[in-house]
Short mmCIF file of C-alpha atoms in Angstrom, two decimals:
data_model
loop_
_atom_site.label_atom_id
_atom_site.label_comp_id
_atom_site.label_asym_id
_atom_site.label_seq_id
_atom_site.Cartn_x
_atom_site.Cartn_y
_atom_site.Cartn_z
CA MET A 1 39.99 31.18 215.28
CA ILE A 2 42.15 34.05 214.40
CA ARG A 3 41.39 36.37 217.20
CA LEU A 4 44.90 36.18 218.97
CA LYS A 5 46.28 37.19 215.46
CA ASN A 6 44.24 40.01 214.89
CA LEU A 7 44.90 41.37 218.35
CA ILE A 8 48.66 41.37 217.73
CA LEU A 9 48.19 42.93 214.21
CA ASN A 10 45.98 45.66 215.48
CA ALA A 11 48.50 46.28 218.54
CA LEU A 12 51.94 46.19 216.65
CA GLY A 13 50.72 47.24 213.16
CA ALA A 14 53.15 46.94 210.43
CA ASP A 15 55.68 45.56 213.11
CA ALA A 16 53.85 42.10 213.26
CA GLN A 17 54.02 39.88 209.72
CA GLU A 18 53.21 36.45 209.31
CA ASP A 19 55.80 33.95 209.59
CA GLU A 20 55.93 32.15 206.21
CA THR A 21 58.13 29.35 207.34
CA LEU A 22 55.47 27.77 209.25
CA ALA A 23 53.86 24.68 207.66
CA PRO A 24 50.12 25.20 206.90
CA SER A 25 48.04 24.23 209.90
CA SER A 26 45.55 25.75 212.37
CA VAL A 27 48.29 27.33 214.28
CA VAL A 28 49.27 30.79 213.36
CA SER A 29 52.96 32.61 213.78
CA LEU A 30 53.94 36.13 213.65
CA VAL A 31 57.11 37.52 213.67
CA VAL A 32 57.83 40.87 215.63
CA PRO A 33 60.73 43.00 216.38
CA ARG A 34 62.84 42.28 219.39
CA LYS A 35 61.98 45.48 220.94
CA ARG A 36 58.09 44.62 220.81
CA PHE A 37 58.35 40.94 221.90
CA ALA A 38 57.24 41.52 225.26
CA GLU A 39 54.83 43.97 224.28
CA ALA A 40 53.00 41.51 222.23
CA ALA A 41 53.20 39.13 225.25
CA ARG A 42 51.63 41.88 227.35
CA THR A 43 48.67 42.28 224.92
CA LEU A 44 48.11 38.56 224.79
CA LYS A 45 47.88 38.39 228.66
CA LYS A 46 45.41 41.45 228.63
CA GLU A 47 43.14 38.90 226.80
CA TYR A 48 43.72 36.16 229.31
CA ALA A 49 46.05 34.02 227.06
CA LEU A 50 48.19 31.47 228.76
CA LEU A 51 51.99 30.92 227.80
CA ALA A 52 52.18 27.19 226.58
CA ALA A 53 55.97 27.19 225.91
CA GLU A 54 59.03 29.59 225.26
CA TRP A 55 62.02 28.31 223.21
CA ALA A 56 64.80 29.27 220.91
CA SER A 57 66.49 27.86 217.54
CA ASP A 58 70.01 28.35 216.43
CA GLU A 59 69.21 29.75 212.68
CA THR A 60 72.82 31.11 211.95
CA ALA A 61 72.71 28.92 208.79
CA TRP A 62 70.34 31.51 207.05
CA GLY A 63 72.08 34.51 208.59
CA ARG A 64 69.30 35.40 211.11
CA GLY A 65 71.31 34.72 214.32
CA TYR A 66 68.64 33.18 216.59
CA GLY A 67 65.12 32.67 216.54
CA ILE A 68 63.08 33.09 220.13
CA TYR A 69 59.60 31.56 220.04
CA ALA A 70 56.75 31.88 222.28
CA CYS A 71 53.62 30.09 222.21
CA PHE A 72 50.22 31.22 223.85
CA ARG A 73 47.01 29.61 224.10
CA ARG A 74 43.31 30.77 224.57
CA GLU A 75 40.53 28.61 224.16
CA GLN A 76 40.63 26.89 220.63
CA GLU A 77 43.71 29.20 219.48
CA TYR A 78 47.23 28.88 219.43
CA LEU A 79 49.53 31.66 218.51
CA VAL A 80 53.38 31.42 218.32
CA ILE A 81 55.25 34.78 218.33
CA LYS A 82 58.70 34.90 217.14
CA THR A 83 61.56 37.53 217.35
CA ASP A 84 65.12 37.25 216.11
CA ALA A 85 68.39 37.97 218.25
CA PRO A 86 71.36 38.69 216.15
CA ALA A 87 74.47 36.44 216.79
CA ASN A 88 76.56 39.63 218.31
CA ASP A 89 74.01 40.75 220.56
CA PRO A 90 72.07 37.12 222.06
CA THR A 91 69.47 38.69 223.82
CA PHE A 92 65.59 39.22 224.21
CA PRO A 93 63.22 40.70 226.37
CA SER A 94 61.91 38.43 229.40
CA LEU A 95 58.40 37.55 229.62
CA THR A 96 58.50 36.59 233.08
CA LYS A 97 56.91 39.61 234.69
CA LYS A 98 53.77 38.91 232.58
CA PHE A 99 53.65 35.09 232.58
CA VAL A 100 55.43 33.20 235.47
CA ALA A 101 55.91 30.14 233.42
CA ALA A 102 58.65 32.16 231.40
CA TYR A 103 60.64 31.83 234.40
CA ARG A 104 62.21 28.23 233.90
CA PHE A 105 61.76 28.36 230.16
CA GLU A 106 64.06 31.64 229.73
CA ARG A 107 66.47 30.00 232.49
CA GLN A 108 66.75 26.75 229.83
CA ILE A 109 67.22 28.97 226.80
CA GLN A 110 69.96 30.73 228.64
CA SER A 111 71.77 27.70 229.87
CA LEU A 112 71.37 25.77 226.55
CA MET A 113 71.40 28.20 223.71
CA GLY A 114 73.25 31.05 225.63
CA LEU A 115 70.77 33.90 225.10
CA THR A 116 70.10 36.20 227.77
CA PRO A 117 66.51 37.11 228.62
CA VAL A 118 66.96 40.85 229.75
CA GLY A 119 64.70 41.28 233.04
CA ASN A 120 64.55 37.59 234.25
CA PRO A 121 65.30 37.77 237.76
CA ASP A 122 67.05 34.47 238.06
CA SER A 123 70.40 33.99 236.02
CA ARG A 124 70.88 30.31 237.73
CA PRO A 125 71.39 27.54 235.35
CA TRP A 126 68.49 25.20 234.60
CA ILE A 127 68.88 21.69 233.14
CA LYS A 128 72.63 22.25 232.60
CA HIS A 129 73.94 21.52 235.79
CA GLU A 130 76.48 24.41 237.59
CA ASP A 131 79.66 21.97 237.06
CA TRP A 132 79.41 22.64 233.37
CA PRO A 133 81.65 25.25 231.77
CA GLY A 134 79.64 28.50 231.71
CA ASP A 135 80.28 29.08 227.75
CA ALA A 136 78.94 25.58 226.89
CA TRP A 137 75.87 26.06 224.81
CA PRO A 138 74.64 22.51 224.07
CA LEU A 139 71.93 23.66 221.71
CA ARG A 140 74.03 26.14 219.39
CA LYS A 141 75.18 24.49 216.15
CA GLY A 142 78.95 24.97 217.09
CA PHE A 143 78.65 22.51 220.07
CA ASP A 144 80.22 19.12 219.71
CA ALA A 145 77.92 16.70 221.54
CA SER A 146 80.49 13.76 220.91
CA LYS A 147 83.23 15.38 223.11
CA ARG A 148 83.42 15.02 226.85
CA LEU A 149 82.75 18.17 228.73
CA PRO A 150 85.29 19.08 231.59
CA ARG A 151 83.91 19.66 234.69
CA VAL A 152 84.42 22.73 236.82
CA PRO A 153 83.58 23.79 240.66
CA GLY A 154 80.11 25.12 241.18
CA ASP A 155 77.60 25.70 243.82
CA TYR A 156 73.71 25.95 243.03
CA ARG A 157 72.45 28.91 245.12
CA TRP A 158 69.59 27.84 246.71
CA VAL A 159 66.85 30.11 247.87
CA ARG A 160 66.63 30.46 251.67
CA ALA A 161 64.08 31.81 254.26
CA GLU A 162 65.75 32.79 257.29
CA GLY A 163 64.17 33.51 260.73
CA ASP A 164 64.03 31.86 264.26
CA GLY A 165 62.92 28.27 264.04
CA ILE A 166 63.03 27.92 260.37
CA TYR A 167 65.19 24.70 259.02
CA GLU A 168 65.75 23.14 255.89
CA VAL A 169 64.86 19.57 254.95
CA PRO A 170 66.77 18.11 251.73
CA VAL A 171 65.09 15.51 250.10
CA GLY A 172 66.90 13.70 247.34
CA PRO A 173 68.04 13.74 244.47
CA VAL A 174 68.26 9.94 244.96
CA HIS A 175 65.07 8.75 246.43
CA ALA A 176 63.65 5.54 248.29
CA GLY A 177 61.62 4.19 245.61
CA ILE A 178 62.40 3.31 242.07
CA ILE A 179 62.07 6.72 240.57
CA GLU A 180 64.07 9.23 238.63
CA PRO A 181 66.21 11.70 240.55
CA GLY A 182 65.22 15.24 241.42
CA HIS A 183 65.99 17.25 244.50
CA PHE A 184 63.55 19.12 246.78
CA ARG A 185 64.78 21.57 249.42
CA PHE A 186 62.18 22.59 251.89
CA GLN A 187 62.35 25.49 254.39
CA ALA A 188 59.85 24.54 257.31
CA MET A 189 59.15 25.91 260.79
CA GLY A 190 57.87 23.10 263.23
CA GLU A 191 56.27 20.85 260.86
CA GLU A 192 54.72 23.67 258.37
CA VAL A 193 56.23 23.92 255.06
CA ILE A 194 56.90 27.86 254.35
CA ASN A 195 58.87 27.39 250.92
CA LEU A 196 59.90 24.52 248.58
CA GLU A 197 62.33 24.77 245.79
CA GLU A 198 63.04 22.06 243.01
CA LYS A 199 66.27 21.31 241.41
CA LEU A 200 65.77 19.15 238.45
CA GLY A 201 68.12 18.25 235.17
CA TYR A 202 69.88 14.95 236.95
CA VAL A 203 68.58 13.02 233.96
CA HIS A 204 69.32 15.48 231.36
CA LYS A 205 70.09 13.36 228.35
CA GLY A 206 70.56 15.93 225.53
CA ILE A 207 67.49 14.50 223.87
CA GLU A 208 66.76 17.68 222.11
CA LYS A 209 70.34 18.00 220.65
CA ARG A 210 70.30 14.35 219.78
CA PHE A 211 67.39 14.80 217.43
CA GLU A 212 69.84 17.06 215.15
CA SER A 213 71.83 14.03 214.22
CA LEU A 214 69.02 11.93 213.11
CA THR A 215 66.89 11.34 210.03
CA TRP A 216 63.00 12.55 210.39
CA LEU A 217 62.02 8.85 210.67
CA GLU A 218 64.80 8.09 213.29
CA GLY A 219 63.65 10.86 215.39
CA ALA A 220 60.16 8.83 215.96
CA ARG A 221 62.02 6.25 217.96
CA LEU A 222 63.65 9.08 219.93
CA ALA A 223 60.44 11.08 220.46
CA ALA A 224 58.95 7.78 221.89
CA ARG A 225 61.45 7.80 224.43
CA VAL A 226 61.25 11.28 225.88
CA SER A 227 59.11 9.98 228.86
CA GLY A 228 58.51 6.22 229.01
CA ASP A 229 55.22 6.34 230.46
CA SER A 230 53.94 8.91 227.92
CA THR A 231 55.30 7.06 224.93
CA VAL A 232 52.17 7.13 222.99
CA ALA A 233 51.42 10.82 223.42
CA HIS A 234 55.32 12.21 222.77
CA SER A 235 55.37 9.86 219.57
CA LEU A 236 51.70 11.21 218.52
CA ALA A 237 53.05 14.80 218.89
CA TYR A 238 56.18 14.44 217.15
CA ALA A 239 54.74 12.36 214.19
CA ARG A 240 51.70 15.30 213.84
CA ALA A 241 54.55 17.78 213.90
CA VAL A 242 56.44 16.17 211.23
CA GLU A 243 53.44 15.36 209.18
CA ALA A 244 52.56 19.00 209.31
CA LEU A 245 55.88 19.81 208.09
CA SER A 246 55.80 17.46 205.14
CA GLY A 247 52.16 17.84 204.17
CA CYS A 248 51.67 14.16 204.77
CA ILE A 249 47.87 13.03 204.85
CA VAL A 250 47.68 10.46 207.43
CA PRO A 251 45.25 7.40 206.59
CA ASP A 252 41.74 7.88 208.69
CA ARG A 253 41.95 4.34 210.13
CA ALA A 254 45.60 5.45 211.60
CA HIS A 255 43.95 8.17 213.11
CA TRP A 256 41.35 5.87 214.92
CA LEU A 257 43.99 3.37 216.11
CA ARG A 258 46.43 6.54 217.45
CA ALA A 259 43.19 7.41 219.71
CA LEU A 260 42.95 3.87 220.84
CA PHE A 261 46.65 3.83 221.96
CA LEU A 262 46.19 7.12 223.50
CA GLU A 263 43.14 6.26 225.60
CA ARG A 264 44.81 3.11 226.68
CA GLU A 265 47.89 5.13 227.95
CA ARG A 266 45.49 7.20 229.71
CA ILE A 267 43.80 4.51 231.66
CA ILE A 268 46.83 2.59 232.55
CA ASN A 269 48.85 5.52 233.98
CA HIS A 270 45.88 6.78 236.00
CA LEU A 271 45.43 3.33 237.30
CA GLY A 272 48.91 3.42 238.41
CA ASP A 273 48.77 7.02 240.12
CA LEU A 274 45.39 6.24 241.65
CA GLY A 275 47.26 3.04 243.61
CA ALA A 276 50.46 5.26 244.32
CA ILE A 277 48.24 8.05 245.95
CA CYS A 278 46.98 5.39 248.10
CA ASN A 279 50.23 3.61 248.95
CA ASP A 280 51.52 7.06 250.13
CA VAL A 281 48.80 7.24 252.82
CA ALA A 282 49.18 3.79 253.68
CA PHE A 283 46.43 2.09 252.09
CA ALA A 284 48.20 -0.65 250.52
CA VAL A 285 45.05 -2.74 249.57
CA LEU A 286 43.80 -0.07 246.99
CA PHE A 287 47.58 0.00 245.68
CA TYR A 288 47.90 -3.44 244.99
CA GLN A 289 44.06 -3.58 243.42
CA PHE A 290 44.87 -0.73 241.05
CA HIS A 291 48.06 -1.85 239.91
CA ARG A 292 46.71 -5.14 239.39
CA LEU A 293 44.06 -3.55 236.65
CA LYS A 294 47.11 -1.87 235.26
CA GLU A 295 49.12 -4.82 234.80
CA VAL A 296 46.34 -6.65 233.21
CA MET A 297 46.01 -3.86 230.58
CA VAL A 298 49.72 -3.49 229.64
CA ARG A 299 49.84 -7.48 229.28
CA ALA A 300 46.97 -7.03 226.72
CA ASN A 301 49.08 -4.39 225.15
CA ARG A 302 51.68 -6.79 224.62
CA THR A 303 49.42 -9.57 223.23
CA LEU A 304 47.65 -7.19 220.77
CA PHE A 305 50.33 -4.69 219.66
CA GLY A 306 53.83 -6.49 220.58
CA HIS A 307 54.80 -3.89 223.54
CA ARG A 308 53.51 -3.40 227.01
CA PHE A 309 53.70 0.51 226.66
CA LEU A 310 52.93 0.66 223.05
CA MET A 311 56.82 2.12 222.17
CA ASP A 312 57.13 2.89 218.54
CA ARG A 313 53.45 1.93 217.75
CA ILE A 314 52.95 5.50 216.18
CA ILE A 315 55.27 6.60 213.31
CA PRO A 316 55.08 9.66 211.06
CA GLY A 317 52.58 8.82 208.40
CA GLY A 318 50.53 6.46 210.53
CA VAL A 319 50.98 3.49 212.91
CA ALA A 320 53.07 0.58 212.89
CA VAL A 321 50.62 -2.11 213.66
CA ASP A 322 46.91 -2.93 213.10
CA LEU A 323 43.87 -4.42 214.92
CA ASN A 324 42.18 -7.57 213.70
CA ASP A 325 38.25 -8.29 214.20
CA GLU A 326 39.45 -10.63 217.00
CA GLY A 327 41.63 -8.00 218.86
CA VAL A 328 38.69 -5.64 218.52
CA ARG A 329 36.44 -8.21 220.57
CA THR A 330 39.20 -8.85 223.03
CA ILE A 331 39.28 -5.00 223.88
CA TYR A 332 35.71 -4.90 224.19
CA GLU A 333 35.79 -7.69 226.70
CA GLU A 334 38.75 -6.00 228.53
CA MET A 335 36.87 -3.14 228.85
CA ASP A 336 33.63 -4.64 230.31
CA TRP A 337 35.76 -6.37 232.74
CA LEU A 338 37.89 -3.47 233.79
CA GLU A 339 34.69 -1.36 234.39
CA LYS A 340 33.23 -3.83 236.80
CA GLU A 341 36.62 -4.13 238.56
CA PHE A 342 37.25 -0.58 238.74
CA GLU A 343 34.05 0.76 239.85
CA PRO A 344 34.12 -1.21 243.29
CA LEU A 345 37.61 0.16 244.23
CA VAL A 346 36.30 3.62 243.46
CA THR A 347 33.56 3.15 246.19
CA ILE A 348 36.09 1.72 248.67
CA TYR A 349 38.25 4.99 247.97
CA ASP A 350 35.12 7.43 248.34
CA GLU A 351 33.89 5.68 251.53
CA ASN A 352 37.27 5.42 253.43
CA SER A 353 37.34 8.15 256.22
CA SER A 354 41.06 7.70 257.12
CA LEU A 355 41.94 8.13 253.28
CA GLU A 356 39.77 11.13 253.02
CA ASP A 357 41.61 12.73 255.81
CA ARG A 358 44.63 12.71 254.26
CA VAL A 359 43.69 13.73 250.84
CA ARG A 360 41.06 16.33 251.11
CA ASP A 361 42.19 19.95 251.94
CA THR A 362 45.89 18.81 251.12
CA GLY A 363 48.08 20.39 248.80
CA ILE A 364 45.71 22.92 247.39
CA LEU A 365 46.51 24.79 244.19
CA LYS A 366 43.96 27.52 243.81
CA PRO A 367 42.44 28.39 240.41
CA GLU A 368 43.90 31.99 240.35
CA THR A 369 47.77 30.30 241.20
CA ALA A 370 46.87 27.72 238.46
CA ARG A 371 46.17 30.03 235.83
CA ASP A 372 49.15 32.05 236.49
CA LEU A 373 51.34 29.40 236.51
CA CYS A 374 49.92 28.14 233.11
CA VAL A 375 49.57 24.49 234.19
CA VAL A 376 47.80 21.96 232.12
CA GLY A 377 46.10 18.62 232.26
CA PHE A 378 44.78 16.97 235.21
CA ILE A 379 46.50 19.22 237.29
CA ALA A 380 44.76 22.38 235.71
CA ARG A 381 41.28 20.64 235.35
CA ALA A 382 41.43 19.69 239.44
CA SER A 383 42.21 23.42 239.76
CA GLY A 384 39.10 24.77 237.84
CA LEU A 385 40.70 25.21 234.45
CA ASN A 386 38.89 23.76 231.51
CA LEU A 387 41.86 22.84 229.12
CA ASP A 388 41.89 19.86 227.06
CA CYS A 389 43.45 19.65 223.50
CA ARG A 390 40.85 17.07 222.54
CA VAL A 391 38.32 19.44 222.79
CA HIS A 392 39.91 22.67 222.43
CA HIS A 393 42.19 21.93 219.50
CA PRO A 394 40.82 18.70 218.65
CA PHE A 395 43.17 16.48 216.23
CA PRO A 396 41.70 13.51 214.46
CA PRO A 397 39.74 11.55 215.47
CA TYR A 398 38.65 14.06 218.16
CA ASP A 399 37.09 16.39 215.85
CA ARG A 400 34.35 13.64 215.51
CA ILE A 401 34.21 12.49 218.95
CA ALA A 402 32.44 14.39 222.05
CA VAL A 403 34.93 14.33 224.94
CA ASN A 404 33.57 15.04 228.29
CA VAL A 405 36.02 17.01 230.23
CA PRO A 406 35.82 16.70 234.14
CA VAL A 407 36.83 19.72 235.95
CA LEU A 408 36.94 20.31 239.75
CA ILE A 409 37.69 23.42 241.57
CA SER A 410 38.93 22.34 244.95
CA GLY A 411 42.44 21.82 243.77
CA ASP A 412 43.63 19.37 246.19
CA VAL A 413 45.01 15.92 246.40
CA HIS A 414 41.63 14.39 246.43
CA ALA A 415 40.64 16.69 243.38
CA ARG A 416 43.49 15.46 241.30
CA ALA A 417 42.85 11.91 242.14
CA TRP A 418 39.06 12.31 241.32
CA VAL A 419 39.76 13.83 237.97
CA ARG A 420 41.63 10.80 237.27
CA ILE A 421 38.88 8.55 238.28
CA GLU A 422 36.39 10.41 236.03
CA GLU A 423 38.86 10.29 233.13
CA VAL A 424 39.47 6.60 233.34
CA ARG A 425 35.62 6.42 232.90
CA GLU A 426 35.43 8.50 230.08
CA SER A 427 38.28 6.86 228.42
CA LEU A 428 36.29 3.49 228.59
CA ARG A 429 33.59 4.98 226.92
CA LEU A 430 35.91 6.66 224.32
CA ILE A 431 37.60 3.43 223.54
CA ARG A 432 34.19 1.49 222.80
CA GLU A 433 33.33 4.47 220.48
CA ILE A 434 36.62 4.19 218.87
CA LEU A 435 36.08 0.37 218.51
CA ARG A 436 32.43 1.11 216.92
CA SER A 437 33.91 3.71 214.40
CA LEU A 438 37.01 2.22 213.51
CA PRO A 439 37.37 2.65 209.70
CA LEU A 440 39.03 0.31 207.20
CA GLY A 441 41.91 0.92 204.86
CA ARG A 442 45.25 1.64 205.13
CA THR A 443 47.43 2.12 208.68
CA VAL A 444 50.44 4.27 206.96
CA VAL A 445 51.72 6.55 204.18
CA PRO A 446 55.52 7.55 204.61
CA PRO A 447 55.64 11.18 204.89
CA ASP A 448 57.78 13.24 201.88
CA ARG A 449 61.07 14.88 203.05
CA PRO A 450 60.27 18.40 204.11
CA LYS A 451 61.39 21.67 202.41
CA PRO A 452 64.32 23.51 203.60
CA ASP A 453 63.56 26.07 206.19
CA ARG A 454 60.31 25.14 207.45
CA SER A 455 58.45 24.49 210.86
CA GLY A 456 55.75 22.33 211.71
CA PHE A 457 53.79 22.39 215.14
CA ALA A 458 51.64 19.78 217.09
CA ALA A 459 49.60 19.83 220.18
CA VAL A 460 48.53 16.48 221.82
CA GLU A 461 46.30 15.89 225.06
CA GLY A 462 48.64 13.23 226.81
CA TRP A 463 47.58 11.54 229.73
CA ARG A 464 49.53 14.29 232.20
CA GLY A 465 48.14 16.94 229.81
CA GLU A 466 49.24 19.02 226.91
CA ILE A 467 52.30 17.99 224.93
CA ILE A 468 53.76 20.60 222.40
CA THR A 469 56.14 19.65 219.73
CA TRP A 470 57.76 22.12 217.34
CA VAL A 471 60.20 21.08 214.67
CA GLN A 472 62.23 22.62 212.25
CA SER A 473 64.20 21.63 208.78
CA GLY A 474 67.55 22.96 207.96
CA PRO A 475 69.23 24.21 204.87
CA ASN A 476 69.24 20.87 203.59
CA SER A 477 65.80 19.65 204.88
CA GLU A 478 67.53 17.71 207.81
CA VAL A 479 66.46 18.34 211.42
CA ASN A 480 67.41 21.75 212.68
CA ARG A 481 65.55 21.87 215.66
CA CYS A 482 63.19 19.73 217.62
CA MET A 483 61.40 21.34 220.79
CA VAL A 484 59.49 19.20 223.16
CA ARG A 485 57.46 20.88 225.82
CA ASP A 486 56.26 18.16 228.31
CA PRO A 487 53.30 18.72 230.72
CA SER A 488 55.92 18.76 233.44
CA SER A 489 57.65 21.79 232.15
CA VAL A 490 54.95 23.91 233.76
CA ASN A 491 53.19 21.53 236.15
CA TRP A 492 56.44 21.18 238.31
CA LEU A 493 55.80 25.00 239.37
CA GLY A 494 52.51 24.07 240.75
CA LEU A 495 53.99 21.37 243.15
CA GLU A 496 55.95 24.05 244.56
CA GLN A 497 53.16 26.40 245.29
CA CYS A 498 50.56 23.54 246.55
CA ILE A 499 52.89 22.66 249.51
CA HIS A 500 52.87 26.01 251.24
CA GLY A 501 51.23 25.56 254.66
CA ASN A 502 51.04 21.92 254.51
CA ILE A 503 53.05 19.55 256.83
CA VAL A 504 56.44 18.03 255.67
CA PRO A 505 54.81 14.39 255.97
CA ASP A 506 52.42 15.45 253.57
CA PHE A 507 54.50 16.20 250.28
CA PRO A 508 55.02 12.25 249.39
CA VAL A 509 51.30 12.33 248.73
CA CYS A 510 51.31 15.69 247.18
CA ASN A 511 54.01 14.92 244.98
CA LYS A 512 52.49 11.79 243.91
CA SER A 513 49.22 13.44 243.36
CA PHE A 514 51.01 15.56 240.41
CA ASN A 515 53.42 12.67 239.42
CA GLN A 516 55.31 14.79 236.93
CA SER A 517 57.87 13.48 234.80
CA TYR A 518 61.67 14.11 235.57
CA SER A 519 62.81 12.47 232.08
CA GLY A 520 60.04 14.31 230.13
CA HIS A 521 61.55 17.77 231.84
CA ASP A 522 65.06 16.99 231.83
CA LEU A 523 65.50 17.10 228.02
#
C-alpha cells in the first residue's frame, strides 16, 4: 500500500517529505518543491498511475501562499502530491503533457484561484465564464462572494476545424428536454462528426466557495446537493472526509445502512439511464418500463427513509435515519419483486435487433483512450478498466463484502448499458447481503471539531464512479477548503472522444450512455 510513496521518495530523495497536515488515513500525502512537481507526476506515469484530481487551496493565512495538489491512483493506492506557490509568484508546472485529465483541472484552477499552470496549452476560462472580470478569483480568500460581479464583454474561442465541406452544429446550452444546460459544438463533414468540443459551467453555483461560510455539520447539507442524483454518494464522501479529519469513529450499523443507501441509489439511477438510452433510439416501451421500476423504488425510499432520493440521510458521524425489522422485510420483498420485473426487460433489450443496431459499435471509447483520459466508473468499466473503490479502496462495510465488478472491453453504447445491467444485478445481491449482516447498535456519533491546519481525504464509489472529497481546516478549525471531484470532471472528456467518426444523429444516445452530471461538474 505504500509503493507509490516509496517510488517518489526514491526518485526525489530528500526533496519529498511526508505531509504532516493530512489526518491519519489509508491515503498518503507528500510535499515536493515546485520545480519537481511535474517530475513526480512523470515518475508516477511510468508506473501506470492515473491522475484522479488536481486542485489548489488558498493557504495565505499560514504564510504559505497557495497549495497545489494532485491526487494519483494505482490499484489500491492513492497518493497526494503537494507543492507550494508563493503569493508573489502564483504559478506551478502543468501536468497536462503527462496526464490529459489535468487539461481541465488546471484551467479551472487558473479560472477560480488565479494560479497559472506553466505549460498548459489552453488559457481559456473553465467554469468561470468569459463575461466575468479577468482578475476575479472566486476561491481566493480575498474574494467577497456576497457582492455582485460586473459583467464585461467576452467571447469564447471555440476550437475550429476548417476545410471544404466542413460545417458546425451548435447544440445547447438550452436543450429540448428537462435537463441542465451545456453547450456542444460539432464540426462535421456530411453527417460524420470530426470534432466535438464541450462548454460547461452554465450551472456554476459557487459550491466550493459556499463551503467556506458553513460549519462542518452545515456543509453536509450542501454536499448532499452537489448533484441531486448522487446525493448519497456525495454525502458519504463528505462525511468520510470530515470523519477522517476529526478522527471520528462511526458506529458499525451506520456503515451498513450507508452501503444500503448507496446501492439503492445505484439501482435507481441505472434503471433511469437504461430507460433513457432506449428512449433515445425510439424504443419507448422499455423507457416507460424501466422508469416504472425506478419510480417504485424512490417511493419506497420516501416511505422507509423520509426522502425519495435519500437526501440528508447520511451525516458526519453516521446516518440520520434507521431501519426497523418491518422495513427490512419490505426491502427483501421489494428486491424479489424488482428482480422478477427487471429480468424480462433485459431479455427484451437484448433480443431487439433494431435497438442493437443503434447501440452496438456506436460511440466507442477505446481502452487506451479511456486510460489516457483517466475516466472512472461504468464508463471506465465498459472500456476495459477494472476500477471500483468498493473493491480497490474499500471503505466499510465493503471491506467485508465481496463485490463482483463487471468489466467489458468494447467501449460502445451497448457496453455502457450492459455494465449498468450487471451492476443492477450485483446491487440486488449486495442489498440482500447487507440486510442479512446488518448489526445492531447506534447509528450516529457526532464528530469532534477538527484541529487547525489539517486535511481529510475520502474516495467513494458512487453510481457514476469514483467521487473524491478533500477538506481542509483553517486557523480557527473552520472550513478553509472543500474540494469536490465528481466523476463527471473526467468523464466528460471521454464523451468528446467517443463521438469521432459517428454520425450527428447518434450523439443523443452517446451522450445518454455517458449521462454525466452538469451540476456535479459546474461547482
